Amino acid sequence: MDKEKARARICELTDIINGHNHNYYVLSKPVIGDYDFDMLLKELVKLETGFPDFALAESPTQRVGGDITKEFQQRQHKYPMLSLSNTYSEGELADFDIRVRKLIPDEEIEYVCELKYDGVSISLTYVDGLLDHAVTRGDGVIGDDVTANVKTIRSIPLKLKGNYPANFEIRGEIFIPLAGFERFNKIRIENGEDPFANPRNAASGSLKMQDSAEVAKRPLDCYLYYVLGENLPLDTHYDNLLKAREWGFNVPGYLAKCKTMDEVFEFILDWDKGRDSLPLEIDGVVIKVNSYRQQEE
């Protein structure tokens, strides 16, 4: 195959395979079987091996890992990753609502309720539509750069779709689904290894492994829930999450806009009853003011 045909086919295969990854890992709607997918991936690997200069930054072959990290470099967060305050009673939530309405009088307040996922917090930065770096929460100011390991998680896009900001950050939670955790622990026991105590420990330990090829073997997933940047397309948290879903991010549907505290309490009660139906463990509910302008006030 000549160089121009190889370059064109590498670009074509990269787009096709990334699309199939999105269909399978984000939308849960695969359109081809495993064998056909593997054949496409093998063709791409062969072409990239023969023409390495034509491999793209968003190539799905990065998902298999291979980088060995002796130690993780630390990186400062552009926006501090603060831990969330815990509230345990309806009275405390009502007091929170009163404080918000006093700070923003004579305006309608809209909240967004989301589930608090029990995993490992991660911050992803995208530049010109490509994943630039991934950093753990750390102490909230400085975290570990785990980009090579995060690139192995197939639900995290390496290249975005549609119209997106040139430079922005999106935060989420890396976790191991309960079903995948059970299978993973079963394999560890069969291999004579100690099982992990819980999915969160397994996800945290996986993310800090030095061999990204080993990380690629772990059943990691990621939910994204917060977009930050100076040139976001919309003025509310909820609407930007919907945009992020269009760009290719795995934004879960476990969220709701609420105009009253009664609606907030209803959301909390519904998911307290329905938590056993979820594919992962949760640690409560997160409540955010929807408007960015009102958040700043």
Coordinates of C-alpha atoms in Angstrom, one line a residue:
M1 CA 0.0 0.0 0.0
D2 CA 1.4 3.4 -0.9
K3 CA 1.7 6.2 1.7
E4 CA -1.3 8.2 0.8
K5 CA -3.6 5.2 0.7
A6 CA -2.2 4.2 4.1
R7 CA -2.7 7.6 5.6
A8 CA -6.3 7.7 4.3
R9 CA -7.1 4.3 5.6
I10 CA -5.6 5.0 9.0
C11 CA -7.8 8.1 9.3
E12 CA -10.8 6.2 8.2
L13 CA -10.2 3.2 10.6
T14 CA -9.6 5.6 13.5
D15 CA -12.9 7.3 13.0
I16 CA -14.8 4.0 12.5
I17 CA -13.3 2.3 15.6
N18 CA -13.7 5.3 17.8
G19 CA -17.4 5.5 16.7
H20 CA -17.9 1.8 17.6
N21 CA -16.2 2.3 21.0
H22 CA -18.7 5.2 21.7
N23 CA -21.6 3.1 20.6
Y24 CA -20.6 0.2 22.8
Y25 CA -19.1 1.8 26.0
V26 CA -21.2 5.0 26.2
L27 CA -24.5 4.4 24.4
S28 CA -24.6 0.6 25.1
K29 CA -25.8 0.1 21.5
P30 CA -23.1 -1.9 19.6
V31 CA -23.7 -2.1 15.9
I32 CA -21.1 -4.8 15.0
G33 CA -19.9 -8.0 16.7
D34 CA -16.7 -8.5 18.6
Y35 CA -15.0 -10.4 15.8
D36 CA -15.6 -7.6 13.2
F37 CA -14.4 -5.0 15.7
D38 CA -11.2 -7.0 16.4
M39 CA -10.6 -7.3 12.6
L40 CA -10.8 -3.5 12.2
L41 CA -8.5 -2.9 15.2
K42 CA -5.9 -5.5 13.9
E43 CA -5.9 -3.8 10.5
L44 CA -5.3 -0.4 12.1
V45 CA -2.5 -1.8 14.3
K46 CA -0.8 -3.3 11.3
L47 CA -1.0 -0.1 9.3
E48 CA 0.3 2.0 12.2
T49 CA 3.2 -0.4 12.7
G50 CA 4.1 0.0 9.0
F51 CA 3.4 3.7 8.8
P52 CA 4.0 5.0 12.4
D53 CA 4.2 8.7 11.4
F54 CA 0.6 8.5 10.3
A55 CA -0.8 7.3 13.6
L56 CA -3.3 9.9 15.0
A57 CA -3.3 11.3 18.6
E58 CA -6.9 9.9 19.0
S59 CA -6.0 6.5 17.7
P60 CA -8.0 3.7 19.5
T61 CA -4.8 1.6 19.6
Q62 CA -3.9 3.8 22.7
R63 CA -6.6 2.0 24.6
V64 CA -4.4 -1.1 25.0
G65 CA -1.8 0.9 26.9
G66 CA 1.9 0.1 27.0
D67 CA 3.4 3.1 28.6
I68 CA 5.4 2.3 31.8
T69 CA 5.4 5.1 34.4
K70 CA 8.1 5.1 37.0
E71 CA 6.4 7.8 39.0
F72 CA 3.5 10.1 38.3
Q73 CA 4.2 13.7 37.6
Q74 CA 2.2 16.2 39.6
R75 CA 0.1 18.9 37.9
Q76 CA -1.6 21.9 39.4
H77 CA -5.4 22.2 38.8
K78 CA -6.4 25.3 36.9
Y79 CA -9.6 25.3 39.0
P80 CA -9.3 23.8 42.6
M81 CA -11.1 20.4 43.0
L82 CA -12.8 21.0 46.3
S83 CA -14.4 18.2 48.3
L84 CA -18.1 18.3 48.7
S85 CA -19.8 19.1 52.0
N86 CA -22.0 16.4 53.4
T87 CA -25.6 17.1 54.6
Y88 CA -27.6 14.4 56.2
S89 CA -31.1 15.8 57.0
E90 CA -34.0 17.6 55.4
G91 CA -33.5 20.4 57.9
E92 CA -30.0 21.1 56.8
L93 CA -31.1 21.1 53.1
A94 CA -33.9 23.5 53.9
D95 CA -31.3 25.8 55.7
F96 CA -29.1 25.6 52.6
D97 CA -32.1 26.7 50.4
I98 CA -32.8 29.6 52.7
R99 CA -29.2 30.8 52.6
V100 CA -29.1 30.6 48.8
R101 CA -32.3 32.6 48.4
K102 CA -31.1 35.2 50.8
L103 CA -27.9 35.6 48.7
I104 CA -29.9 35.9 45.5
P105 CA -33.2 37.6 46.5
D106 CA -36.0 38.2 44.0
E107 CA -34.7 35.7 41.5
E108 CA -35.9 32.2 40.6
I109 CA -33.5 29.5 41.8
E110 CA -33.2 26.3 40.0
Y111 CA -31.2 23.4 41.4
V112 CA -29.7 20.4 39.6
C113 CA -29.7 17.1 41.6
E114 CA -27.2 14.4 40.7
L115 CA -26.1 11.2 42.3
K116 CA -22.7 11.2 44.1
Y117 CA -20.8 8.4 42.6
D118 CA -18.4 6.4 44.8
G119 CA -15.3 6.2 42.7
V120 CA -12.1 8.2 42.0
S121 CA -12.5 11.9 41.1
I122 CA -10.8 12.9 37.8
S123 CA -10.3 16.1 35.9
L124 CA -9.9 15.8 32.1
T125 CA -8.6 18.7 30.0
Y126 CA -9.3 18.9 26.3
V127 CA -7.4 21.2 23.8
D128 CA -8.8 21.6 20.3
G129 CA -11.0 18.5 20.8
L130 CA -8.2 16.1 21.9
L131 CA -7.7 14.8 25.4
D132 CA -4.6 16.7 26.6
H133 CA -4.2 15.5 30.2
A134 CA -6.0 13.7 33.1
V135 CA -5.3 14.6 36.7
T136 CA -6.5 13.0 40.0
R137 CA -8.0 15.2 42.7
G138 CA -5.0 14.9 44.9
D139 CA -5.2 17.6 47.7
G140 CA -7.6 19.6 45.6
V141 CA -4.8 22.0 44.3
I142 CA -2.3 19.5 42.9
G143 CA -3.0 16.0 41.6
D144 CA -1.2 13.2 39.8
D145 CA -1.1 13.2 36.0
V146 CA -2.5 9.8 35.0
T147 CA -3.2 10.5 31.3
A148 CA -1.6 7.3 30.0
N149 CA -3.9 5.2 32.3
V150 CA -7.0 7.2 31.6
K151 CA -6.6 6.8 27.8
T152 CA -7.2 3.1 28.3
I153 CA -10.8 3.7 29.6
R154 CA -12.9 3.2 26.5
S155 CA -15.8 5.4 27.6
I156 CA -13.6 8.5 27.7
P157 CA -13.3 10.1 24.3
L158 CA -9.8 10.8 22.9
K159 CA -11.3 13.1 20.3
L160 CA -14.5 15.0 20.6
K161 CA -17.4 15.4 18.2
G162 CA -19.4 18.5 17.1
N163 CA -18.8 22.1 18.2
Y164 CA -16.9 22.3 21.5
P165 CA -14.7 25.0 23.2
A166 CA -11.1 25.2 22.2
N167 CA -9.9 24.6 25.8
F168 CA -12.0 23.3 28.7
E169 CA -12.0 21.0 31.6
I170 CA -14.6 18.3 32.5
R171 CA -14.7 16.4 35.8
G172 CA -16.1 13.1 36.7
E173 CA -15.7 9.8 38.6
I174 CA -13.8 6.8 37.5
F175 CA -15.3 3.6 38.8
I176 CA -15.6 -0.2 38.3
P177 CA -19.3 -1.3 37.7
L178 CA -20.6 -3.8 40.2
A179 CA -20.9 -6.6 37.7
G180 CA -17.4 -6.0 36.3
F181 CA -16.1 -5.9 39.9
E182 CA -17.5 -9.3 40.7
R183 CA -16.0 -10.8 37.5
F184 CA -12.7 -9.2 38.2
N185 CA -12.5 -10.4 41.8
K186 CA -13.5 -13.9 40.7
I187 CA -10.5 -14.0 38.2
R188 CA -8.2 -12.7 40.9
I189 CA -9.2 -15.5 43.3
E190 CA -8.8 -18.1 40.6
N191 CA -5.3 -16.8 39.9
G192 CA -4.4 -17.0 43.6
E193 CA -4.5 -13.3 44.1
D194 CA -6.3 -11.4 46.9
P195 CA -9.7 -9.9 46.0
F196 CA -10.3 -6.2 46.3
A197 CA -12.4 -5.1 49.3
N198 CA -14.7 -2.9 47.2
P199 CA -15.1 -1.3 43.8
R200 CA -13.7 2.0 44.8
N201 CA -10.4 0.6 46.1
A202 CA -10.1 -1.4 42.9
A203 CA -10.6 1.7 40.8
S204 CA -8.2 3.7 42.8
G205 CA -5.5 1.0 42.7
S206 CA -6.0 0.5 39.0
L207 CA -5.6 4.2 38.2
K208 CA -2.3 4.4 40.0
M209 CA -0.7 1.3 38.4
Q210 CA 2.6 2.0 36.6
D211 CA 1.9 -0.2 33.5
S212 CA -1.0 1.2 31.4
A213 CA -1.2 -2.1 29.6
E214 CA -2.3 -3.7 32.9
V215 CA -4.7 -0.8 33.5
A216 CA -6.3 -1.6 30.1
K217 CA -7.3 -5.0 31.5
R218 CA -9.3 -3.6 34.3
P219 CA -13.0 -3.0 33.8
L220 CA -12.9 0.8 34.4
D221 CA -15.6 3.2 33.4
C222 CA -16.1 6.9 33.9
Y223 CA -19.1 9.2 34.4
L224 CA -18.7 12.9 33.7
Y225 CA -20.6 15.5 35.6
Y226 CA -19.1 19.0 35.6
V227 CA -17.9 21.2 32.8
L228 CA -15.5 24.2 33.5
G229 CA -14.0 26.8 31.2
E230 CA -13.9 30.4 30.2
N231 CA -15.8 30.0 26.9
L232 CA -18.5 27.4 27.6
P233 CA -21.4 27.4 25.1
L234 CA -24.2 27.9 27.6
D235 CA -25.0 29.6 30.9
T236 CA -26.2 26.7 33.0
H237 CA -24.7 23.6 34.5
Y238 CA -27.4 21.3 33.2
D239 CA -27.4 22.6 29.6
N240 CA -23.6 22.3 29.4
L241 CA -23.8 18.7 30.6
L242 CA -26.3 18.0 27.7
K243 CA -23.8 19.6 25.3
A244 CA -21.0 17.5 26.8
R245 CA -23.0 14.4 26.0
E246 CA -23.2 15.6 22.3
W247 CA -19.4 15.9 22.3
G248 CA -19.1 12.2 23.2
F249 CA -18.9 12.2 27.0
N250 CA -20.5 9.6 29.1
V251 CA -22.9 11.9 31.0
P252 CA -25.3 9.7 33.0
G253 CA -29.0 10.3 33.1
Y254 CA -29.3 10.2 36.8
L255 CA -29.9 13.9 37.2
A256 CA -32.9 16.3 37.4
K257 CA -33.7 20.0 37.4
C258 CA -35.6 21.0 40.5
K259 CA -37.3 24.4 41.3
T260 CA -38.4 23.6 44.8
M261 CA -37.0 21.8 47.8
D262 CA -40.0 19.4 47.6
E263 CA -38.7 18.3 44.2
V264 CA -35.2 17.9 45.6
F265 CA -36.5 15.8 48.5
E266 CA -38.5 13.7 46.0
F267 CA -35.3 13.1 43.9
I268 CA -33.4 12.0 47.0
L269 CA -36.1 9.7 48.2
D270 CA -36.5 8.1 44.7
W271 CA -32.8 7.2 44.4
D272 CA -32.6 6.1 48.0
K273 CA -35.2 3.5 47.1
G274 CA -33.7 2.8 43.7
R275 CA -30.0 2.6 44.5
D276 CA -29.9 -1.2 44.3
S277 CA -30.9 -0.9 40.6
L278 CA -27.8 1.2 39.7
P279 CA -24.7 -0.3 38.0
L280 CA -22.4 1.3 40.6
E281 CA -22.2 2.3 44.2
I282 CA -23.3 5.8 45.2
D283 CA -22.6 8.0 48.3
G284 CA -25.7 10.2 48.3
V285 CA -26.9 13.1 46.2
V286 CA -25.2 16.3 45.0
I287 CA -27.2 19.5 44.7
K288 CA -25.9 22.4 42.6
V289 CA -27.3 25.8 41.7
N290 CA -27.9 25.5 38.0
S291 CA -27.0 29.1 36.9
Y292 CA -23.3 29.8 36.7
R293 CA -23.9 33.5 37.5
Q294 CA -25.9 32.6 40.6
Q295 CA -23.2 30.1 41.7
E296 CA -20.7 33.0 41.6
E297 CA -22.9 35.2 43.8

